[in-house]
XYZ file of C-alpha atoms in Angstrom:
554
model
C 71.562 25.742 -20.350
C 69.978 27.105 -17.206
C 71.062 30.626 -18.111
C 69.374 30.342 -21.462
C 66.076 29.472 -19.822
C 66.099 32.471 -17.487
C 65.297 35.877 -18.932
C 63.985 39.213 -17.737
C 60.459 38.134 -18.267
C 60.660 34.870 -16.353
C 63.052 36.033 -13.596
C 62.983 39.817 -12.960
C 65.300 39.499 -9.966
C 68.257 38.489 -12.191
C 68.301 40.887 -15.150
C 69.839 39.634 -18.332
C 69.592 39.741 -22.029
C 66.288 38.809 -23.414
C 66.136 35.715 -25.579
C 65.644 36.241 -29.305
C 62.063 36.103 -30.551
C 60.911 32.793 -31.820
C 59.825 32.470 -35.386
C 56.269 31.345 -35.706
C 55.915 27.856 -37.157
C 54.850 27.532 -40.712
C 51.099 27.004 -41.029
C 50.409 25.506 -44.408
C 46.637 25.561 -43.944
C 44.502 27.797 -41.766
C 42.011 25.964 -39.528
C 38.484 26.416 -40.779
C 35.849 25.629 -38.179
C 33.055 23.354 -39.355
C 29.687 24.786 -40.187
C 27.358 24.693 -37.192
C 24.245 22.602 -37.806
C 20.984 24.451 -38.142
C 19.498 22.557 -35.184
C 21.762 24.298 -32.653
C 20.214 27.162 -30.709
C 22.810 29.693 -31.954
C 23.864 28.797 -35.551
C 26.049 31.905 -35.955
C 29.016 32.920 -33.770
C 28.692 35.906 -31.521
C 31.219 38.637 -32.479
C 30.142 41.183 -29.929
C 33.143 40.455 -27.691
C 36.543 40.218 -29.375
C 38.280 39.271 -26.140
C 37.112 38.429 -22.638
C 36.670 41.417 -20.388
C 36.430 41.340 -16.601
C 34.903 43.819 -14.256
C 36.676 44.953 -11.178
C 36.964 42.169 -8.638
C 38.696 42.168 -5.256
C 40.192 38.790 -6.045
C 42.548 40.332 -8.652
C 43.592 43.455 -6.733
C 43.607 47.122 -7.789
C 46.277 46.548 -10.496
C 43.895 44.484 -12.587
C 42.384 46.663 -15.265
C 39.614 45.793 -17.678
C 40.335 45.559 -21.351
C 40.382 48.820 -23.314
C 38.702 47.590 -26.446
C 36.245 50.211 -27.619
C 33.819 47.548 -28.778
C 33.168 46.468 -25.200
C 32.768 49.863 -23.618
C 29.051 49.336 -23.219
C 29.549 45.961 -21.569
C 31.878 47.395 -18.953
C 28.908 48.927 -17.130
C 27.677 46.832 -14.169
C 24.593 44.819 -14.964
C 21.583 44.923 -12.687
C 20.808 41.401 -11.437
C 17.268 40.447 -10.445
C 16.727 40.578 -6.677
C 16.692 37.208 -4.902
C 13.355 35.667 -4.051
C 12.528 36.541 -0.480
C 8.762 36.057 -0.570
C 7.548 32.479 -0.029
C 4.565 33.014 -2.307
C 6.934 33.762 -5.190
C 8.229 30.184 -5.200
C 6.684 27.777 -7.704
C 3.790 25.813 -6.297
C 5.700 22.552 -6.916
C 8.474 23.710 -4.563
C 6.018 24.617 -1.846
C 4.298 21.238 -2.268
C 7.672 19.500 -1.890
C 8.386 21.419 1.306
C 5.092 20.380 2.850
C 5.528 16.784 1.672
C 8.827 16.736 3.531
C 7.088 17.916 6.694
C 3.846 15.930 6.443
C 5.110 12.793 4.707
C 4.426 11.050 1.427
C 0.978 11.515 -0.091
C -0.765 8.661 -1.844
C -3.199 9.487 -4.592
C -6.805 8.950 -3.587
C -7.556 7.698 -7.099
C -5.126 4.796 -6.891
C -6.900 1.862 -8.500
C -5.010 -1.001 -6.877
C -4.270 -1.761 -3.260
C -1.156 -3.595 -4.273
C 0.383 -0.481 -5.755
C -0.362 1.277 -2.472
C 0.998 -1.433 -0.231
C 4.517 -0.968 -1.594
C 4.489 2.576 -0.200
C 2.203 2.370 2.783
C 0.728 -0.428 4.819
C -2.942 -0.009 3.932
C -5.634 2.469 3.102
C -6.026 3.037 6.809
C -2.875 5.169 6.866
C -2.396 5.948 3.189
C -3.956 9.412 3.406
C -3.424 10.143 7.113
C -1.150 13.008 8.095
C 0.081 14.259 11.419
C -2.325 16.415 13.417
C 0.424 17.871 15.586
C -0.130 21.468 16.584
C 3.152 22.635 15.096
C 2.228 21.396 11.641
C -1.378 22.576 11.962
C -0.225 26.127 12.621
C 1.654 26.112 9.316
C -1.674 27.094 7.768
C -1.020 30.613 9.106
C 2.180 31.090 7.091
C 0.461 32.352 3.943
C -2.743 32.102 1.964
C -1.230 29.456 -0.288
C -0.025 27.391 2.644
C -3.417 27.627 4.291
C -4.922 25.796 1.345
C -2.087 23.280 1.034
C -2.005 22.460 4.749
C -5.763 22.127 5.048
C -5.777 19.806 2.055
C -3.406 17.505 3.915
C -5.174 17.729 7.264
C -8.607 16.952 5.817
C -7.631 14.283 3.294
C -8.503 11.514 5.791
C -11.284 12.175 8.281
C -12.298 9.586 10.887
C -15.691 9.938 12.591
C -17.618 8.032 15.230
C -20.870 6.616 13.914
C -23.125 8.279 16.429
C -25.918 10.722 15.777
C -24.226 13.507 17.776
C -20.920 13.095 15.987
C -22.414 13.167 12.517
C -24.503 16.226 13.370
C -21.424 18.078 14.600
C -19.515 17.113 11.465
C -22.393 18.275 9.248
C -22.473 21.661 11.001
C -18.697 21.995 10.625
C -18.646 21.264 6.913
C -21.694 23.445 6.353
C -19.967 26.373 8.040
C -16.674 25.797 6.163
C -17.853 24.531 2.810
C -14.448 24.925 1.150
C -13.196 22.027 3.308
C -15.654 19.566 1.775
C -13.624 19.044 -1.380
C -10.438 18.350 0.603
C -11.789 15.124 2.141
C -10.762 12.124 0.008
C -11.021 9.338 2.610
C -13.879 9.218 5.093
C -13.711 6.551 7.821
C -16.755 5.735 9.936
C -16.456 3.405 12.923
C -19.429 2.003 14.833
C -18.831 1.675 18.581
C -19.836 -1.617 20.166
C -19.567 -0.343 23.788
C -21.057 2.700 25.468
C -19.853 3.804 28.919
C -22.545 4.589 31.478
C -21.221 6.671 34.341
C -22.537 6.245 37.845
C -22.282 8.490 40.915
C -18.991 9.824 42.232
C -16.785 6.981 43.365
C -16.503 7.091 47.154
C -16.454 3.396 47.874
C -13.363 1.385 48.776
C -13.767 -1.103 45.934
C -10.757 -2.362 44.041
C -12.142 -1.292 40.655
C -10.397 1.677 39.105
C -12.610 4.751 38.708
C -13.017 6.715 35.491
C -11.827 10.312 35.327
C -14.446 12.657 33.863
C -15.117 16.403 33.958
C -17.247 15.907 37.074
C -14.566 13.964 38.917
C -14.034 10.257 39.582
C -16.962 8.061 38.647
C -17.712 4.376 38.272
C -18.484 3.389 34.667
C -20.235 0.357 33.280
C -20.142 -0.484 29.564
C -23.371 -1.369 27.825
C -24.619 -1.670 24.264
C -24.544 1.668 22.448
C -27.912 3.397 22.200
C -27.164 6.386 19.966
C -25.495 4.738 16.985
C -26.652 5.962 13.626
C -27.791 3.727 10.796
C -25.935 2.937 7.612
C -28.488 4.978 5.680
C -27.647 8.049 7.760
C -23.935 7.505 7.154
C -24.406 7.318 3.392
C -26.685 10.369 3.459
C -24.047 12.356 5.378
C -21.291 11.410 2.918
C -23.412 12.251 -0.113
C -24.353 15.698 1.220
C -21.241 16.835 3.121
C -18.387 15.037 1.313
C -19.277 14.821 -2.370
C -15.671 14.224 -3.500
C -14.711 11.378 -1.160
C -12.890 8.610 -3.022
C -12.318 6.060 -0.208
C -14.999 4.924 2.226
C -14.103 2.848 5.302
C -16.759 1.214 7.437
C -15.599 -0.415 10.676
C -18.123 -2.584 12.468
C -16.018 -3.299 15.531
C -15.715 -6.581 17.416
C -17.095 -7.851 20.700
C -18.743 -10.976 21.987
C -22.335 -11.196 20.710
C -22.102 -7.782 19.108
C -25.310 -6.495 17.506
C -25.464 -5.926 13.778
C -25.290 -2.369 12.500
C -28.766 -1.297 11.418
C -29.030 -0.328 7.777
C -32.320 1.577 8.193
C -34.317 3.050 11.065
C -37.305 0.885 10.036
C -35.329 -2.236 10.976
C -35.770 -1.428 14.668
C -39.378 -2.524 14.230
C -39.135 -4.755 11.180
C -35.677 -6.459 10.908
C -36.452 -7.678 7.406
C -37.070 -4.207 5.986
C -35.092 -3.429 2.804
C -34.685 -0.447 0.515
C -31.953 1.299 -1.441
C -29.219 3.313 0.271
C -28.261 6.815 -0.919
C -25.995 6.544 -3.960
C -22.331 7.629 -3.593
C -21.073 8.317 -7.097
C -17.578 9.436 -6.118
C -16.500 6.464 -3.975
C -14.071 4.188 -5.813
C -12.616 2.164 -2.901
C -14.575 0.482 -0.108
C -12.860 -0.828 3.048
C -14.980 -2.911 5.443
C -13.464 -4.036 8.759
C -15.252 -6.126 11.311
C -17.516 -7.095 8.463
C -19.606 -9.576 10.421
C -21.271 -6.656 12.245
C -21.918 -4.856 8.956
C -23.187 -7.625 6.685
C -24.563 -10.986 7.750
C -26.756 -11.890 4.822
C -26.452 -11.947 1.075
C -28.921 -9.059 0.847
C -26.723 -6.913 3.092
C -23.808 -7.159 0.637
C -26.063 -6.331 -2.291
C -27.572 -3.299 -0.546
C -24.181 -1.710 0.120
C -22.500 -2.467 -3.202
C -25.486 -1.366 -5.279
C -25.179 2.115 -3.797
C -21.562 2.405 -5.028
C -21.763 2.375 -8.854
C -18.185 3.651 -9.322
C -16.615 1.112 -6.983
C -13.442 -0.461 -8.406
C -11.725 -1.838 -5.262
C -13.088 -3.641 -2.228
C -11.032 -4.562 0.853
C -13.016 -6.869 3.120
C -11.825 -8.288 6.446
C -13.284 -10.091 9.444
C -12.028 -9.655 12.999
C -12.397 -13.288 14.099
C -12.755 -16.567 12.213
C -16.353 -17.701 11.982
C -18.103 -20.418 10.028
C -20.728 -17.906 8.941
C -18.016 -15.668 7.462
C -17.029 -18.410 5.009
C -20.643 -19.337 4.304
C -21.936 -15.803 3.659
C -18.950 -14.900 1.456
C -19.389 -18.111 -0.503
C -23.013 -17.192 -1.149
C -22.236 -13.643 -2.325
C -18.967 -13.992 -4.295
C -20.653 -15.365 -7.452
C -22.797 -12.184 -7.455
C -19.839 -9.823 -7.155
C -20.455 -6.788 -9.427
C -18.382 -6.851 -12.590
C -17.163 -3.280 -12.157
C -15.071 -4.349 -9.141
C -11.599 -5.142 -10.495
C -9.569 -5.336 -7.250
C -10.646 -7.583 -4.385
C -8.889 -8.182 -1.062
C -10.550 -10.703 1.237
C -9.329 -11.599 4.734
C -11.304 -14.303 6.560
C -8.695 -15.296 9.154
C -5.900 -13.028 10.342
C -4.425 -15.288 13.041
C -1.005 -16.067 11.578
C -0.237 -19.192 13.581
C -0.121 -22.899 12.814
C -2.791 -25.280 14.044
C -2.605 -28.885 15.140
C -5.958 -29.834 13.623
C -8.681 -28.044 11.727
C -10.930 -26.190 14.209
C -14.473 -27.340 14.774
C -16.089 -24.282 13.177
C -14.664 -25.167 9.773
C -16.385 -28.538 9.803
C -19.680 -26.598 9.558
C -18.329 -24.808 6.505
C -17.352 -28.037 4.756
C -20.844 -29.456 5.187
C -22.398 -26.439 3.402
C -19.955 -25.048 0.864
C -16.435 -25.040 -0.589
C -15.275 -21.435 -0.785
C -12.435 -22.238 -3.238
C -14.961 -22.874 -6.007
C -16.862 -19.637 -5.362
C -13.633 -17.603 -5.276
C -12.589 -19.155 -8.608
C -15.853 -17.962 -10.165
C -15.264 -14.404 -8.912
C -11.669 -14.433 -10.161
C -12.680 -14.209 -13.830
C -13.594 -10.498 -13.713
C -10.756 -9.312 -11.461
C -7.403 -7.717 -12.169
C -5.891 -8.072 -8.665
C -6.900 -10.618 -6.038
C -5.590 -10.945 -2.460
C -6.854 -13.525 0.012
C -6.080 -14.611 3.571
C -7.671 -17.793 4.858
C -8.072 -21.450 3.906
C -7.589 -22.529 0.319
C -6.531 -25.535 -1.747
C -5.539 -26.488 -5.281
C -9.184 -26.648 -6.412
C -9.152 -22.829 -6.527
C -6.773 -22.770 -9.486
C -8.180 -25.859 -11.140
C -11.735 -24.497 -11.259
C -10.459 -21.078 -12.367
C -8.646 -22.744 -15.290
C -11.810 -24.517 -16.399
C -13.836 -21.287 -16.367
C -11.228 -18.817 -17.693
C -11.033 -17.667 -21.310
C -7.462 -16.609 -22.244
C -8.825 -14.099 -24.756
C -10.844 -12.093 -22.199
C -9.110 -12.617 -18.848
C -7.400 -9.573 -17.374
C -5.964 -11.007 -14.169
C -2.570 -9.472 -13.318
C -1.760 -10.464 -9.729
C -2.720 -13.059 -7.113
C -1.577 -12.860 -3.481
C -2.533 -15.745 -1.192
C -1.750 -15.933 2.529
C -2.675 -19.389 3.778
C -3.986 -20.291 7.183
C -4.249 -23.935 6.115
C -4.914 -25.996 3.021
C -8.444 -27.327 3.127
C -8.397 -31.122 3.002
C -11.949 -32.370 2.921
C -12.602 -35.634 4.750
C -9.188 -35.784 6.474
C -9.616 -33.832 9.701
C -7.475 -36.070 11.893
C -4.254 -35.238 10.060
C -5.036 -31.796 8.710
C -2.847 -29.461 10.714
C -0.447 -26.863 9.359
C 3.204 -25.981 9.902
C 6.636 -26.942 8.680
C 6.545 -30.164 10.711
C 3.294 -31.411 9.140
C 4.117 -33.288 5.920
C 0.438 -33.522 5.013
C 0.355 -29.739 4.921
C 3.644 -29.550 2.960
C 2.270 -31.950 0.330
C -0.961 -29.950 0.082
C 1.087 -26.760 -0.279
C 3.039 -28.294 -3.157
C -0.187 -29.274 -4.930
C -1.421 -25.688 -4.497
C 1.780 -24.236 -5.974
C 1.738 -26.636 -8.943
C -1.901 -25.779 -9.648
C -1.047 -22.099 -9.479
C 1.822 -22.506 -11.964
C -0.405 -24.563 -14.268
C -2.991 -21.762 -14.259
C -0.443 -19.458 -15.925
C -1.326 -21.276 -19.132
C -4.742 -19.621 -19.084
C -3.898 -16.355 -17.323
C -1.432 -14.948 -19.838
C -1.348 -11.454 -18.249
C -0.547 -12.741 -14.773
C 2.888 -11.356 -13.788
C 2.711 -11.583 -9.998
C 1.854 -14.754 -8.056
C 2.596 -15.168 -4.366
C 1.546 -18.088 -2.172
C 2.826 -18.042 1.388
C 2.247 -19.586 4.799
C 2.939 -17.398 7.855
C 3.526 -18.924 11.284
C 4.538 -16.407 13.939
C 5.302 -19.257 16.390
C 7.524 -21.224 14.024
C 10.793 -22.535 15.444
C 12.424 -21.629 12.098
C 10.503 -18.730 10.548
C 12.676 -18.634 7.375
C 11.419 -22.161 6.571
C 7.784 -21.092 6.367
C 6.938 -22.282 2.830
C 6.302 -19.685 0.166
C 6.382 -19.337 -3.600
C 6.621 -16.086 -5.487
C 6.688 -15.314 -9.205
C 7.434 -11.728 -10.155
C 8.189 -10.787 -13.751
C 9.329 -14.355 -14.619
C 11.687 -14.542 -11.606
C 10.811 -17.228 -9.042
C 11.788 -17.797 -5.424
C 10.661 -20.092 -2.620
C 9.774 -23.780 -2.556
C 10.771 -26.015 -5.437
C 10.706 -29.638 -6.493
C 11.156 -31.564 -9.696
C 7.415 -31.400 -10.379
C 7.386 -27.614 -9.891
C 10.376 -27.131 -12.192
C 8.855 -29.315 -14.909
C 5.510 -27.529 -14.794
C 7.155 -24.104 -14.820
C 9.302 -25.005 -17.838
C 6.251 -26.245 -19.696
C 3.881 -23.354 -18.973
C 6.249 -20.385 -18.894
C 9.717 -21.264 -20.233
C 11.081 -17.761 -19.712
C 10.556 -18.001 -15.950
C 13.330 -19.354 -13.734
C 14.394 -19.515 -10.100
C 16.948 -17.116 -8.658
C 18.781 -20.094 -7.184
C 18.174 -23.748 -6.348
C 19.535 -24.732 -2.954
C 19.771 -28.416 -2.083
C 19.781 -28.020 1.720
C 18.407 -25.770 4.435
C 21.819 -25.025 6.029
C 20.526 -25.293 9.593
C 23.075 -24.345 12.252
C 23.017 -23.568 15.967
C 23.765 -20.060 17.162
C 25.545 -19.118 20.362
C 22.279 -19.371 22.321
C 21.741 -22.961 21.177
C 18.824 -22.129 18.898
C 18.459 -23.465 15.378
C 18.831 -20.809 12.688
C 19.205 -20.713 8.918
C 22.637 -19.755 7.599
C 22.157 -18.455 4.039
C 25.050 -18.462 1.642
C 25.207 -14.684 1.760
C 24.836 -13.209 5.272
C 22.023 -10.693 5.831
C 20.171 -12.021 2.814
C 16.751 -13.649 2.692
C 16.211 -17.321 1.960
C 15.197 -17.593 -1.687
C 15.200 -21.367 -2.240
C 13.490 -24.125 -0.217
C 13.609 -27.688 -1.487
C 10.400 -29.438 -0.481
C 12.065 -32.829 -0.006
C 14.073 -31.436 2.902
C 10.960 -30.861 4.996
C 10.564 -34.632 5.445
C 14.068 -34.989 6.850
C 13.465 -31.892 8.977
C 10.357 -33.451 10.483
C 12.169 -36.742 11.141
C 15.141 -35.004 12.743
C 12.953 -32.968 15.087
C 10.964 -36.034 16.063
C 14.161 -37.925 16.921
C 15.569 -35.026 18.888
């Protein structure tokens, strides 16, 4: 049997008789290939090559010969391949953009209409368009003419200037000399200094104060009020003339004790009540105001700035420190918010810590206004609303009364709570996971927010959270989030019933009955979720009462 399998063809070392040729099997029917559809790129077969032919290749040795079919004699000639791309300018512009994006970082579009869509990629507009100014990356502009344009576009997308007369004059001369750079600036940031150093003589005394190093040597410096700050009118005039394509405008008023207000016009140095229109900035679509108390202190100040921005669609407003006047002035202006603003972010208190009682400054606010009602009135024309400060369930209840389901366009609400305003109950009005009065007020706020979904049909994102950086159990800081009909956070029977009534398709990811509090090896209380390294997604409100009792007993 083995001898029959070995022949001269299969085993040339052992010559033998060749096996008889095999008879081909009977083929009753020849195989007919199906007709190629007309939609294929090549509907007819290519008969130019009857058999595969191979050019000489070192992998097959010198004994390998190409086929001798006369029909392929022309194809046996070596084909000339295109030379590889060795010039950087020959690459597609998309490839060169990708290379620079890898070096400079991700670029956010300056025409982004919503801060929430930006926040998922970057932290804020303050860094959304900023790129590294390192010398190595700056010198990449010398690589080629194309790279010079691409690198300069990234370097000049976000320009930050000091709001002094000298600084603005230097910037105006620079952009006048290099006019092609003007169109590259998409975000202009102007910050008003609140201190100005005044240098004295050379420090030769033996005082304990540290001297300041300057070009002239060591000097003593004292800080006084700035005397060469420019006015807001001069800032707007500079932007309109030098940066006509800026999309984002940031004004930073700074913060110091008893800081002076930024002058809007030179005439206000003599007549503080002087008013007129600011230069119009047609291109600005996003306004960011930080340290807003130094920029706007009256209702007329808000109107003067916003009236000069007719294309404004997004406003991010924040105060450096909590003030009673911040709540009062915003309450006065919010009902007059221009209708073309669709995205509003308002931060009145950024101190993320619990409080034992309501501070004294807020008692002045309660006697004059209730900001929840004014914010509810402004909510009707917005698409995205973010707020940090004090709020209560009246915000949603008033918004429901005023909203028309046929015309509302609200899509997202993001609330970060300092405390729930409880009018008339200042003795027991603290905040934190150990304050049951706050937990009950938080539940009323969440229920009111869920109930408002009945009017706001387009609302797909709702987040209500309390942040306490000093909490003994940070995972227990109460929060509620609804994203695309998926809920997480605090829950109770009332919350589940209201959610099932208003939006039946929405449901919680999970419903945990306990907090699963354990002690780690250091003796500290921690939360042990069911799945390690996962976030807490379910907090039963009834457990906060037992938590408060247990901590009081311990």
